[in-house]
Coordinates of C-alpha atoms and ligand atoms in Angstrom, one line a residue:
Chain S
M1 CA -105.1 -18.5 0.6
N2 CA -101.5 -17.9 1.2
I3 CA -99.6 -14.9 0.2
H4 CA -95.9 -14.6 -1.2
Q5 CA -92.9 -13.8 0.6
I6 CA -89.7 -12.8 -1.0
S7 CA -86.5 -13.6 0.7
V8 CA -83.1 -11.9 -0.4
F9 CA -79.7 -13.0 0.6
L10 CA -77.7 -10.5 2.5
E11 CA -74.1 -10.5 2.7
N12 CA -72.3 -8.7 5.7
R13 CA -71.8 -5.4 4.0
T14 CA -72.9 -2.0 4.7
G15 CA -75.7 -0.4 2.6
Q16 CA -76.9 -3.5 0.9
L17 CA -80.3 -3.3 2.3
A18 CA -80.6 0.4 1.7
E19 CA -79.8 -0.4 -2.2
I20 CA -82.4 -2.9 -2.3
T21 CA -85.1 -0.8 -0.8
K22 CA -84.0 2.2 -3.2
L23 CA -84.3 0.0 -6.3
L24 CA -87.6 -1.2 -5.2
A25 CA -88.8 2.3 -4.2
E26 CA -87.7 3.5 -7.8
S27 CA -89.8 1.2 -9.2
N28 CA -92.8 2.1 -7.1
V29 CA -92.9 -1.3 -5.3
D30 CA -94.6 -0.8 -1.8
I31 CA -92.9 -2.9 0.9
R32 CA -95.8 -3.9 3.1
A33 CA -93.7 -6.0 5.7
I34 CA -90.3 -6.8 6.4
S35 CA -88.2 -8.9 8.7
I36 CA -84.4 -9.4 8.9
A37 CA -82.7 -12.7 10.1
E38 CA -79.1 -12.7 10.6
T39 CA -76.0 -14.6 11.8
A40 CA -72.7 -12.9 12.6
D41 CA -71.7 -13.1 8.8
Y42 CA -74.9 -13.0 6.8
G43 CA -78.5 -12.6 6.7
L44 CA -81.8 -12.6 4.9
A45 CA -84.3 -10.3 4.7
R46 CA -87.9 -11.4 4.2
M47 CA -90.5 -9.1 2.4
I48 CA -94.1 -8.7 1.7
V49 CA -94.4 -6.3 -1.4
D50 CA -97.6 -5.3 -3.0
D51 CA -96.3 -6.6 -6.5
S52 CA -94.1 -9.7 -5.9
H53 CA -93.6 -10.6 -9.4
K54 CA -92.3 -7.1 -10.5
A55 CA -90.1 -6.8 -7.2
S56 CA -88.6 -10.2 -8.0
T57 CA -87.6 -9.3 -11.7
I58 CA -86.0 -6.2 -10.3
L59 CA -84.0 -7.8 -7.8
L60 CA -83.0 -10.8 -9.8
Q61 CA -81.6 -8.4 -12.6
H62 CA -79.8 -6.4 -9.9
G63 CA -78.0 -9.8 -9.1
D64 CA -79.4 -10.8 -6.0
I65 CA -80.2 -14.2 -4.7
L66 CA -84.0 -14.7 -4.0
S67 CA -86.5 -17.4 -2.8
M68 CA -90.1 -17.2 -2.9
T69 CA -91.9 -18.8 -0.3
P70 CA -95.7 -19.2 0.5
V71 CA -96.8 -17.5 3.8
W72 CA -99.9 -16.8 5.7
A73 CA -101.3 -13.5 6.8
V74 CA -103.5 -13.6 10.0
E75 CA -105.6 -11.0 11.3
V76 CA -105.0 -10.2 14.9
P77 CA -107.1 -7.8 17.0
D78 CA -105.1 -4.8 17.5
R79 CA -105.3 -4.6 21.3
P80 CA -103.4 -6.0 24.3
G81 CA -103.3 -9.6 24.3
G82 CA -104.3 -10.0 20.6
L83 CA -101.2 -11.8 19.5
S84 CA -101.0 -13.8 22.8
E85 CA -104.5 -15.3 22.0
L86 CA -103.8 -16.2 18.5
L87 CA -100.3 -18.0 19.6
A88 CA -102.2 -19.9 22.3
V89 CA -104.7 -21.2 19.9
L90 CA -101.9 -22.4 17.6
A91 CA -99.9 -23.9 20.5
D92 CA -102.8 -25.9 21.8
A93 CA -103.2 -27.4 18.5
H94 CA -99.6 -28.2 18.4
V95 CA -99.2 -26.0 15.1
D96 CA -95.5 -24.8 14.9
V97 CA -94.7 -21.4 13.8
E98 CA -91.3 -21.3 11.9
Y99 CA -91.4 -17.5 12.1
M100 CA -93.4 -14.5 11.9
Y101 CA -93.6 -10.9 11.8
S102 CA -96.2 -7.9 11.5
L103 CA -97.5 -6.6 8.4
F104 CA -98.8 -3.0 7.9
A105 CA -102.2 -2.4 6.5
H106 CA -104.3 0.8 6.3
K107 CA -107.3 -0.9 8.1
D108 CA -108.6 0.1 11.7
D109 CA -108.8 -2.0 14.7
H110 CA -106.6 -4.9 13.3
A111 CA -103.1 -6.0 12.9
Y112 CA -101.8 -8.6 10.9
M113 CA -99.2 -11.3 11.4
V114 CA -97.1 -13.0 8.6
M115 CA -96.5 -16.5 9.5
R116 CA -94.5 -19.3 8.1
I117 CA -96.0 -22.6 9.0
S118 CA -94.8 -26.3 8.4
D119 CA -98.1 -28.0 8.9
E120 CA -100.4 -25.9 6.8
P121 CA -103.7 -28.1 6.6
K122 CA -103.8 -28.4 10.4
F123 CA -103.1 -24.5 10.6
I124 CA -106.1 -23.8 8.3
S125 CA -108.3 -25.9 10.1
T126 CA -107.4 -24.8 13.5
L127 CA -107.9 -21.1 12.7
G128 CA -111.2 -21.9 10.8
D129 CA -112.5 -23.8 14.0
R130 CA -111.8 -20.7 16.1
Q131 CA -113.1 -18.2 13.3
I132 CA -109.6 -16.4 13.0
K133 CA -109.4 -14.7 9.7
I134 CA -106.8 -15.5 7.2
M135 CA -106.3 -12.6 4.8
T136 CA -106.3 -13.1 1.0
K137 CA -104.0 -11.1 -1.5
A138 CA -106.9 -9.2 -2.5
E139 CA -108.0 -8.1 1.0
L140 CA -104.5 -6.9 1.4
D141 CA -104.3 -5.3 -1.8
L142 CA -101.3 -7.5 -3.1
K143 CA -100.8 -8.4 -6.8
Chain M
M1 CA -58.4 -42.5 -33.8
A2 CA -55.5 -40.6 -32.4
N3 CA -54.1 -37.7 -34.0
Y4 CA -50.6 -36.2 -34.2
Y5 CA -49.0 -33.4 -35.6
Q6 CA -45.6 -34.9 -35.8
P7 CA -46.4 -38.6 -35.5
E8 CA -42.9 -39.9 -36.2
I9 CA -41.7 -38.0 -33.1
E10 CA -44.7 -38.4 -30.9
T11 CA -44.8 -42.2 -31.2
M12 CA -41.3 -42.7 -31.5
P13 CA -40.0 -45.9 -29.9
Y14 CA -38.6 -45.5 -26.4
E15 CA -35.1 -46.7 -27.1
Q16 CA -35.0 -44.4 -30.1
L17 CA -36.2 -41.5 -28.0
R18 CA -33.8 -42.1 -25.5
Q19 CA -31.2 -41.9 -28.1
L20 CA -32.2 -38.6 -29.5
Q21 CA -32.2 -37.2 -25.8
N22 CA -28.7 -38.4 -25.4
E23 CA -27.4 -36.7 -28.4
R24 CA -29.4 -33.2 -27.7
L25 CA -28.3 -33.4 -24.2
L26 CA -24.7 -33.5 -24.9
K27 CA -24.8 -30.6 -27.5
Q28 CA -27.0 -28.8 -25.1
V29 CA -24.6 -29.0 -22.2
Q30 CA -21.6 -28.0 -24.6
H31 CA -23.8 -25.0 -25.7
V32 CA -24.4 -23.8 -22.1
W33 CA -20.8 -24.4 -21.1
D34 CA -19.5 -22.2 -23.9
N35 CA -22.2 -19.6 -23.8
V36 CA -23.6 -19.2 -20.4
P37 CA -20.9 -18.3 -17.9
Y38 CA -23.5 -18.2 -15.0
Y39 CA -24.3 -21.8 -15.5
R40 CA -20.6 -22.7 -16.3
Q41 CA -19.4 -21.4 -13.0
K42 CA -22.1 -23.5 -11.2
M43 CA -20.9 -26.6 -13.0
E44 CA -17.3 -25.7 -12.2
E45 CA -18.2 -25.2 -8.5
K46 CA -19.5 -28.7 -8.4
G47 CA -16.6 -30.0 -10.4
V48 CA -18.6 -31.1 -13.5
T49 CA -17.3 -30.6 -17.1
P50 CA -19.3 -31.5 -20.4
A51 CA -17.1 -34.5 -20.7
D52 CA -18.9 -36.0 -17.6
I53 CA -22.0 -35.8 -19.4
Q54 CA -22.3 -38.8 -21.8
S55 CA -26.0 -39.5 -21.6
V56 CA -29.4 -38.8 -19.9
D57 CA -27.9 -41.2 -17.0
D58 CA -25.5 -38.5 -16.2
L59 CA -28.0 -35.7 -16.0
H60 CA -28.0 -35.9 -11.9
K61 CA -24.4 -34.7 -12.1
L62 CA -25.4 -31.4 -13.3
P63 CA -26.4 -28.5 -10.8
F64 CA -29.8 -27.3 -10.5
L65 CA -31.2 -23.8 -11.5
T66 CA -33.8 -22.2 -9.3
K67 CA -36.1 -19.3 -9.2
A68 CA -33.3 -17.6 -7.2
D69 CA -30.9 -18.1 -10.0
L70 CA -33.2 -16.4 -12.3
R71 CA -33.4 -13.6 -10.4
D72 CA -29.6 -13.3 -9.6
A73 CA -29.2 -13.5 -13.4
Y74 CA -32.0 -11.3 -14.3
P75 CA -32.4 -10.1 -17.1
Y76 CA -29.5 -11.2 -19.3
G77 CA -27.3 -13.6 -17.2
L78 CA -28.8 -16.9 -18.6
M79 CA -28.8 -16.0 -22.2
G80 CA -27.3 -18.6 -24.7
K81 CA -27.2 -16.3 -27.6
P82 CA -26.3 -12.8 -28.3
K83 CA -29.3 -10.4 -28.3
S84 CA -28.7 -9.8 -31.9
E85 CA -30.0 -13.4 -32.5
C86 CA -33.0 -13.1 -30.4
V87 CA -36.2 -11.9 -31.9
R88 CA -38.6 -12.0 -28.8
I89 CA -39.1 -12.0 -25.0
H90 CA -41.9 -13.1 -22.9
S91 CA -42.4 -12.7 -19.3
T92 CA -44.3 -13.5 -16.3
S93 CA -46.6 -11.3 -14.3
G94 CA -43.9 -10.8 -11.6
T95 CA -46.9 -11.1 -9.0
T96 CA -44.9 -13.3 -6.8
G97 CA -41.5 -11.5 -6.8
K98 CA -39.3 -10.5 -9.5
R99 CA -40.6 -11.1 -13.1
V100 CA -38.9 -13.7 -15.1
M101 CA -37.7 -12.8 -18.5
A102 CA -37.4 -15.4 -21.2
F103 CA -35.5 -14.8 -24.5
Y104 CA -36.3 -16.6 -28.0
T105 CA -34.6 -17.1 -31.3
Q106 CA -36.7 -17.5 -34.2
H107 CA -35.7 -21.2 -34.0
D108 CA -37.0 -21.4 -30.3
I109 CA -40.2 -19.9 -31.5
D110 CA -40.6 -22.3 -34.2
L111 CA -40.2 -25.1 -31.9
W112 CA -42.3 -23.9 -29.2
E113 CA -45.2 -23.3 -31.8
D114 CA -44.7 -27.2 -32.8
C115 CA -45.3 -28.0 -29.2
C116 CA -48.5 -26.0 -29.3
A117 CA -49.5 -27.4 -32.6
R118 CA -49.1 -31.2 -31.1
A119 CA -51.4 -30.0 -28.0
I120 CA -54.1 -28.6 -30.6
V121 CA -54.1 -31.6 -32.8
A122 CA -54.3 -34.0 -29.7
A123 CA -57.4 -32.0 -28.8
G124 CA -58.9 -32.8 -32.1
G125 CA -57.8 -29.7 -34.0
T126 CA -57.3 -29.6 -37.8
K127 CA -57.1 -26.9 -40.5
E128 CA -61.0 -26.9 -40.5
D129 CA -61.2 -25.6 -37.0
V130 CA -61.8 -22.0 -35.7
L131 CA -59.3 -21.7 -32.7
H132 CA -60.6 -19.1 -30.3
V133 CA -57.5 -17.9 -28.5
S134 CA -58.7 -16.1 -25.3
Y135 CA -55.4 -16.2 -23.4
G136 CA -53.8 -13.0 -22.9
Y137 CA -51.5 -11.6 -25.6
G138 CA -48.5 -9.7 -24.9
L139 CA -45.8 -10.6 -22.5
F140 CA -47.7 -13.4 -21.1
T141 CA -46.9 -16.8 -23.3
G142 CA -50.4 -18.1 -23.3
G143 CA -52.0 -16.0 -26.2
M144 CA -49.0 -16.1 -28.6
G145 CA -48.0 -19.6 -27.9
L146 CA -51.4 -21.1 -29.0
H147 CA -52.0 -18.5 -31.4
G148 CA -48.4 -19.9 -33.1
G149 CA -49.7 -23.3 -32.8
G150 CA -53.0 -22.7 -34.4
H151 CA -51.1 -21.3 -37.4
K152 CA -49.0 -24.3 -37.8
V153 CA -51.9 -26.6 -37.6
G154 CA -53.6 -24.4 -40.1
C155 CA -56.8 -23.6 -37.9
L156 CA -58.6 -20.2 -38.5
T157 CA -56.9 -18.3 -35.7
L158 CA -58.6 -15.7 -33.6
P159 CA -56.5 -13.6 -31.6
M160 CA -59.3 -12.6 -29.1
S161 CA -56.9 -12.1 -26.0
S162 CA -59.0 -12.0 -22.7
G163 CA -61.5 -9.6 -21.7
N164 CA -64.6 -8.0 -23.4
T165 CA -66.9 -11.1 -22.9
D166 CA -69.6 -9.6 -25.4
R167 CA -67.1 -9.7 -28.1
Q168 CA -65.9 -13.1 -27.2
L169 CA -69.4 -14.3 -27.3
Q170 CA -70.1 -12.5 -30.5
F171 CA -67.2 -14.1 -32.2
M172 CA -67.9 -17.4 -31.2
E173 CA -71.5 -17.3 -32.4
D174 CA -70.6 -15.2 -35.7
L175 CA -67.5 -17.3 -36.6
G176 CA -68.5 -20.7 -35.0
S177 CA -65.4 -21.2 -33.0
T178 CA -64.8 -24.7 -32.5
I179 CA -61.7 -24.7 -30.0
L180 CA -61.3 -22.4 -27.1
C181 CA -57.9 -21.6 -25.4
C182 CA -57.9 -19.7 -22.2
T183 CA -57.6 -20.2 -18.3
P184 CA -60.0 -22.7 -16.8
S185 CA -61.4 -19.8 -14.7
Y186 CA -62.1 -17.8 -17.7
A187 CA -63.9 -20.7 -19.5
Q188 CA -66.1 -21.0 -16.5
Y189 CA -66.7 -17.6 -16.8
L190 CA -67.5 -17.6 -20.4
A191 CA -69.6 -20.9 -19.8
E192 CA -72.0 -18.9 -17.1
S193 CA -72.2 -15.9 -19.4
I194 CA -73.3 -18.3 -22.5
H195 CA -75.9 -19.7 -20.3
E196 CA -77.0 -16.3 -18.8
R197 CA -77.7 -15.0 -22.4
G198 CA -79.2 -18.3 -23.5
L199 CA -76.7 -18.7 -26.4
Q200 CA -76.0 -22.6 -25.8
D201 CA -77.6 -23.3 -29.1
K202 CA -75.6 -20.8 -31.0
I203 CA -72.3 -21.8 -29.6
H204 CA -70.6 -24.7 -31.3
L205 CA -67.3 -25.4 -29.4
K206 CA -66.1 -29.0 -29.4
A207 CA -62.9 -28.8 -27.5
G208 CA -60.9 -26.7 -25.0
I209 CA -57.6 -26.3 -24.2
F210 CA -57.0 -24.9 -20.7
G211 CA -54.2 -24.0 -18.7
A212 CA -51.8 -21.7 -17.0
E213 CA -53.8 -22.1 -13.8
A214 CA -54.3 -24.9 -11.3
W215 CA -57.8 -26.4 -11.8
S216 CA -59.3 -29.8 -10.4
E217 CA -61.1 -32.7 -12.1
D218 CA -64.3 -31.6 -10.9
M219 CA -63.9 -28.1 -12.7
R220 CA -63.0 -29.9 -15.7
R221 CA -66.3 -31.8 -15.8
D222 CA -68.2 -28.7 -14.8
I223 CA -66.7 -27.0 -17.8
E224 CA -67.1 -29.8 -20.1
N225 CA -71.0 -30.1 -19.1
R226 CA -71.7 -26.5 -19.2
L227 CA -70.0 -26.0 -22.6
G228 CA -70.6 -29.4 -24.2
I229 CA -67.1 -29.9 -25.0
K230 CA -64.2 -32.0 -24.2
A231 CA -61.6 -30.1 -22.0
Y232 CA -57.8 -30.8 -22.4
D233 CA -55.1 -29.6 -19.9
I234 CA -52.0 -28.1 -21.0
F235 CA -48.8 -27.2 -19.1
G236 CA -46.0 -24.8 -19.5
L237 CA -43.7 -22.4 -17.9
T238 CA -42.5 -19.1 -19.4
E239 CA -38.9 -20.1 -18.4
L240 CA -39.2 -23.3 -20.6
S241 CA -41.0 -21.4 -23.4
G242 CA -44.6 -21.4 -22.5
P243 CA -47.6 -23.7 -23.0
G244 CA -46.9 -27.0 -24.5
V245 CA -44.0 -28.2 -22.5
S246 CA -46.8 -31.0 -21.9
F247 CA -50.4 -31.6 -23.3
E248 CA -53.1 -34.0 -22.7
C249 CA -54.4 -36.6 -25.2
E250 CA -58.0 -37.8 -25.4
E251 CA -57.4 -40.0 -22.7
Q252 CA -57.3 -37.1 -20.0
T253 CA -54.9 -39.2 -17.7
G254 CA -51.9 -36.9 -17.5
M255 CA -50.2 -34.8 -20.0
H256 CA -47.7 -36.2 -22.5
I257 CA -44.3 -34.1 -21.9
N258 CA -42.7 -33.2 -25.3
E259 CA -39.6 -35.3 -24.5
D260 CA -37.7 -34.4 -27.6
H261 CA -37.4 -30.9 -26.3
F262 CA -37.5 -31.4 -22.7
I263 CA -36.4 -34.0 -20.0
A264 CA -38.3 -34.3 -16.8
E265 CA -37.3 -35.6 -13.4
I266 CA -39.0 -35.9 -10.2
I267 CA -36.6 -35.1 -7.1
D268 CA -37.1 -34.8 -3.4
P269 CA -37.5 -31.0 -2.9
D270 CA -35.6 -31.4 0.5
T271 CA -32.6 -33.5 -0.7
G272 CA -32.5 -32.8 -4.4
E273 CA -32.0 -36.5 -4.9
V274 CA -33.7 -38.1 -8.0
L275 CA -36.6 -40.2 -7.2
P276 CA -37.8 -43.4 -9.4
L277 CA -40.6 -43.0 -11.9
G278 CA -44.1 -42.9 -10.1
S279 CA -42.7 -41.0 -7.0
K280 CA -44.3 -37.7 -5.9
G281 CA -41.9 -34.9 -5.8
E282 CA -40.7 -31.7 -7.4
L283 CA -40.8 -31.5 -11.1
V284 CA -37.4 -30.5 -12.8
F285 CA -37.1 -29.7 -16.4
T286 CA -34.0 -29.9 -18.8
S287 CA -34.5 -27.9 -22.0
L288 CA -32.8 -29.8 -24.7
T289 CA -33.4 -27.5 -27.8
K290 CA -33.6 -24.1 -26.6
E291 CA -30.9 -21.8 -27.8
A292 CA -31.7 -18.4 -26.3
F293 CA -32.8 -19.5 -22.9
P294 CA -31.4 -23.0 -22.4
L295 CA -32.2 -23.9 -18.8
L296 CA -30.7 -27.2 -17.6
R297 CA -32.2 -28.8 -14.5
Y298 CA -34.7 -26.1 -13.7
R299 CA -36.6 -26.6 -10.6
T300 CA -40.2 -25.8 -11.2
R301 CA -41.4 -26.0 -7.7
D302 CA -44.6 -28.0 -9.0
I303 CA -45.3 -30.9 -6.9
C304 CA -45.8 -33.8 -9.5
M305 CA -45.7 -37.3 -10.5
L306 CA -44.6 -39.0 -13.8
S307 CA -45.8 -42.2 -15.5
R308 CA -44.4 -44.2 -18.3
E309 CA -47.3 -46.4 -18.6
K310 CA -48.6 -47.2 -22.2
C311 CA -51.0 -44.9 -23.4
S312 CA -54.0 -45.6 -25.7
C313 CA -53.2 -42.7 -27.9
G314 CA -50.0 -44.2 -29.0
R315 CA -47.7 -41.5 -27.9
T316 CA -44.6 -42.8 -26.2
F317 CA -44.0 -39.5 -24.2
V318 CA -43.9 -39.9 -20.5
K319 CA -47.1 -38.4 -18.9
M320 CA -47.2 -35.9 -15.9
A321 CA -49.9 -35.9 -13.5
K322 CA -51.6 -32.7 -12.9
P323 CA -49.4 -30.7 -10.6
M324 CA -50.7 -31.0 -7.1
G325 CA -50.3 -27.3 -6.9
R326 CA -47.2 -25.3 -7.5
S327 CA -45.3 -24.9 -4.3
D328 CA -45.7 -21.2 -4.9
D329 CA -49.5 -21.6 -4.8
M330 CA -49.1 -23.8 -1.7
L331 CA -50.0 -22.0 1.6
I332 CA -48.6 -23.1 4.8
I333 CA -51.3 -22.2 7.2
R334 CA -51.0 -23.1 11.0
G335 CA -48.1 -25.4 9.9
V336 CA -50.4 -27.3 7.4
N337 CA -49.8 -27.4 3.5
V338 CA -52.7 -26.0 1.7
F339 CA -53.4 -26.1 -1.8
P340 CA -56.1 -23.9 -3.2
S341 CA -57.3 -26.6 -5.6
Q342 CA -58.2 -28.7 -2.5
I343 CA -60.6 -26.0 -1.5
E344 CA -62.1 -25.9 -5.3
T345 CA -62.8 -29.6 -5.1
V346 CA -64.8 -29.3 -1.8
L347 CA -66.8 -26.3 -3.0
L348 CA -68.0 -28.1 -6.3
Q349 CA -68.7 -31.4 -4.4
K350 CA -70.9 -29.3 -2.1
G351 CA -72.8 -27.3 -4.8
Y352 CA -71.0 -24.0 -4.5
P353 CA -69.6 -22.0 -7.5
A354 CA -65.8 -22.8 -7.8
N355 CA -65.3 -18.8 -7.5
Y356 CA -63.4 -18.4 -4.1
Q357 CA -60.9 -16.2 -2.6
I358 CA -58.7 -17.3 0.4
I359 CA -57.8 -14.7 2.8
V360 CA -54.9 -15.5 5.3
D361 CA -53.7 -13.0 8.0
R362 CA -52.0 -13.5 11.3
V363 CA -53.5 -12.1 14.5
N364 CA -51.8 -12.6 17.7
N365 CA -49.2 -15.2 16.2
T366 CA -52.1 -17.2 15.2
D367 CA -52.8 -17.7 11.3
T368 CA -56.5 -16.8 10.5
F369 CA -57.8 -18.4 7.4
E370 CA -61.1 -17.5 5.7
V371 CA -62.6 -18.7 2.6
M372 CA -64.9 -16.4 0.6
V373 CA -67.4 -18.5 -0.8
E374 CA -70.3 -17.2 -3.3
M375 CA -73.8 -18.1 -2.5
N376 CA -75.4 -20.4 -4.7
P377 CA -79.2 -19.6 -5.7
E378 CA -80.0 -23.4 -5.4
L379 CA -78.7 -23.5 -1.7
F380 CA -80.6 -20.3 -0.8
S381 CA -83.9 -20.5 1.3
D382 CA -86.0 -18.4 3.4
S383 CA -84.7 -20.4 6.3
L384 CA -81.6 -19.1 8.0
A385 CA -81.1 -22.6 9.7
K386 CA -81.0 -24.5 6.3
I387 CA -78.5 -22.1 5.1
T388 CA -76.4 -22.3 8.1
S389 CA -76.4 -26.0 8.1
A390 CA -75.2 -26.2 4.5
E391 CA -72.6 -23.9 5.5
K392 CA -71.7 -26.0 8.5
E393 CA -71.5 -29.0 6.3
L394 CA -69.0 -27.1 3.9
V395 CA -66.9 -26.2 7.0
S396 CA -66.6 -29.6 8.1
A397 CA -65.8 -31.0 4.4
L398 CA -62.9 -28.4 4.2
K399 CA -61.8 -29.5 7.6
A400 CA -62.0 -33.0 6.5
M401 CA -60.1 -32.4 3.3
L402 CA -57.3 -29.7 4.4
G403 CA -56.7 -30.9 8.2
I404 CA -57.3 -27.6 9.5
S405 CA -60.5 -25.4 10.2
A406 CA -61.3 -22.6 7.9
K407 CA -63.9 -19.7 8.6
V408 CA -66.4 -19.6 5.6
K409 CA -67.8 -16.5 4.6
L410 CA -70.9 -16.4 2.2
V411 CA -71.1 -13.6 -0.2
A412 CA -73.4 -12.6 -2.8
P413 CA -73.1 -14.3 -6.3
K414 CA -70.4 -12.9 -8.6
S415 CA -69.1 -10.5 -5.7
I416 CA -65.8 -12.0 -5.9
T417 CA -63.7 -10.5 -8.7
R418 CA -63.3 -12.6 -11.5
S419 CA -60.4 -11.2 -13.5
E420 CA -60.8 -12.0 -17.1
G421 CA -57.2 -13.5 -17.1
K422 CA -56.1 -15.1 -14.1
A423 CA -58.1 -15.5 -11.1
V424 CA -56.9 -14.1 -7.6
R425 CA -57.5 -16.9 -5.3
V426 CA -55.2 -15.9 -2.3
I427 CA -54.8 -12.9 -0.4
D428 CA -52.0 -13.5 2.0
K429 CA -51.9 -10.5 4.5
R430 CA -49.2 -12.2 6.8
K431 CA -46.2 -10.1 7.3
I432 CA -43.5 -12.8 8.2
Ligands
ZN501 ZN1 -51.9 -40.4 -24.7

């Protein structure tokens, strides 16, 4: 099962990200993962939050431009080489990862990667074959 | 079926119209000669007297007036009536140099309001209509001009002025406004606000009369679609009275010039030579009936074309194309002429809002040219590559249209200040 990612347009202006995170904090929205992509002139922040519906409502009211994208959270052993093994599996199966970033969870021994994948059926079957776990919203305490 | 406010004049056969213009021109030249020493001196310098002007065919013999003359003669030097005979002034904003001050007798106001009434009726207005005037009131001619026209037609006229969007929408809803008069950028802003508040079903506009700003055909369609109205263009200059010098009919193929009050010429802006009908050049106006501020051969700096093709509305008045941009608005960037309206056209074609700002500067003797463009939610995605490729497409479309490269800067929606009057489209920081 996939999880929802919120992307927010960032213009090249100091403090915009601080403003957004403050707004979310004030409404008690917990940011579980965030990654910034940028060009010289603008950028976008990709986020996994505990309550994506609430977060998107707040940000839209604030006048931000958003997009919601399905992404995948994959369990990775939290030890040297953990990520490398996962990526090798995907590379062998020719599954392209468009982008990824790590997600914090309060669990031992495991890290999680958020991944945006173009060929999703192949991605799911590849991980299934190797018994690599895809996390559900519930398992990550996301609404 | 076409509607007219003064059918006998608006559909007057051309020969008869020409005769009327001849009579009025002779009288006007004599009036100026007798009462405006500034212009009389210009005529004398050119060796022309009123006797040399026997008909409109002799118009080219008269000297031009330019914005520089208006500055030199500021404030009273071009007045044709003593102050005691004048009842009002209007003025330009003066954002580009010294402000223009124009004077009116009661008779002038009366004729100006007739011109505005013609525009309102051409847009389908009758005494049953609620005319919502959101042009600025005050020194700016827009508000009071359309307001006076509304009274002449007998519309229920709402003197809203610009600003206070919530109140504008409340009045539109409660009073059932049917015709909106404002600048096209404000019309767009109101349309967006109506959609945001979900008021589409509660607003019953049928037409809009929009002017005082350059706007493109794409912007017209955008306003028409979003407000569910027919959008009519109107043209005017404070120097000549205000809005209503020319106006559009339902054909929307150019604005009919009120030729019983104004003669239009197209000249070569470099040589001053009069060009044949259909040529592109600078628009020049001669006021035939204005008493207090009777300008002869006033160079507008608008680049334009005239056409006398028969119009389906039945009006015989010559039509002017939408000015391709005031030469005041025209920017020369790296030696190339750039009109802001061209940029607007490209933005709308590529799916961006037409709310933009151009910033020109000069660094190391080279012009820098940046266009700030608001990001559109529909063009946003979680992929930077997609946004960048849409941006690249916009950059190349701008280059194709303008002939020079612009740097595009994507900014957050609604972050470009949208004044509730005239939009600030150009910031030129060059010190030349
Ligand atoms: Zn017509």
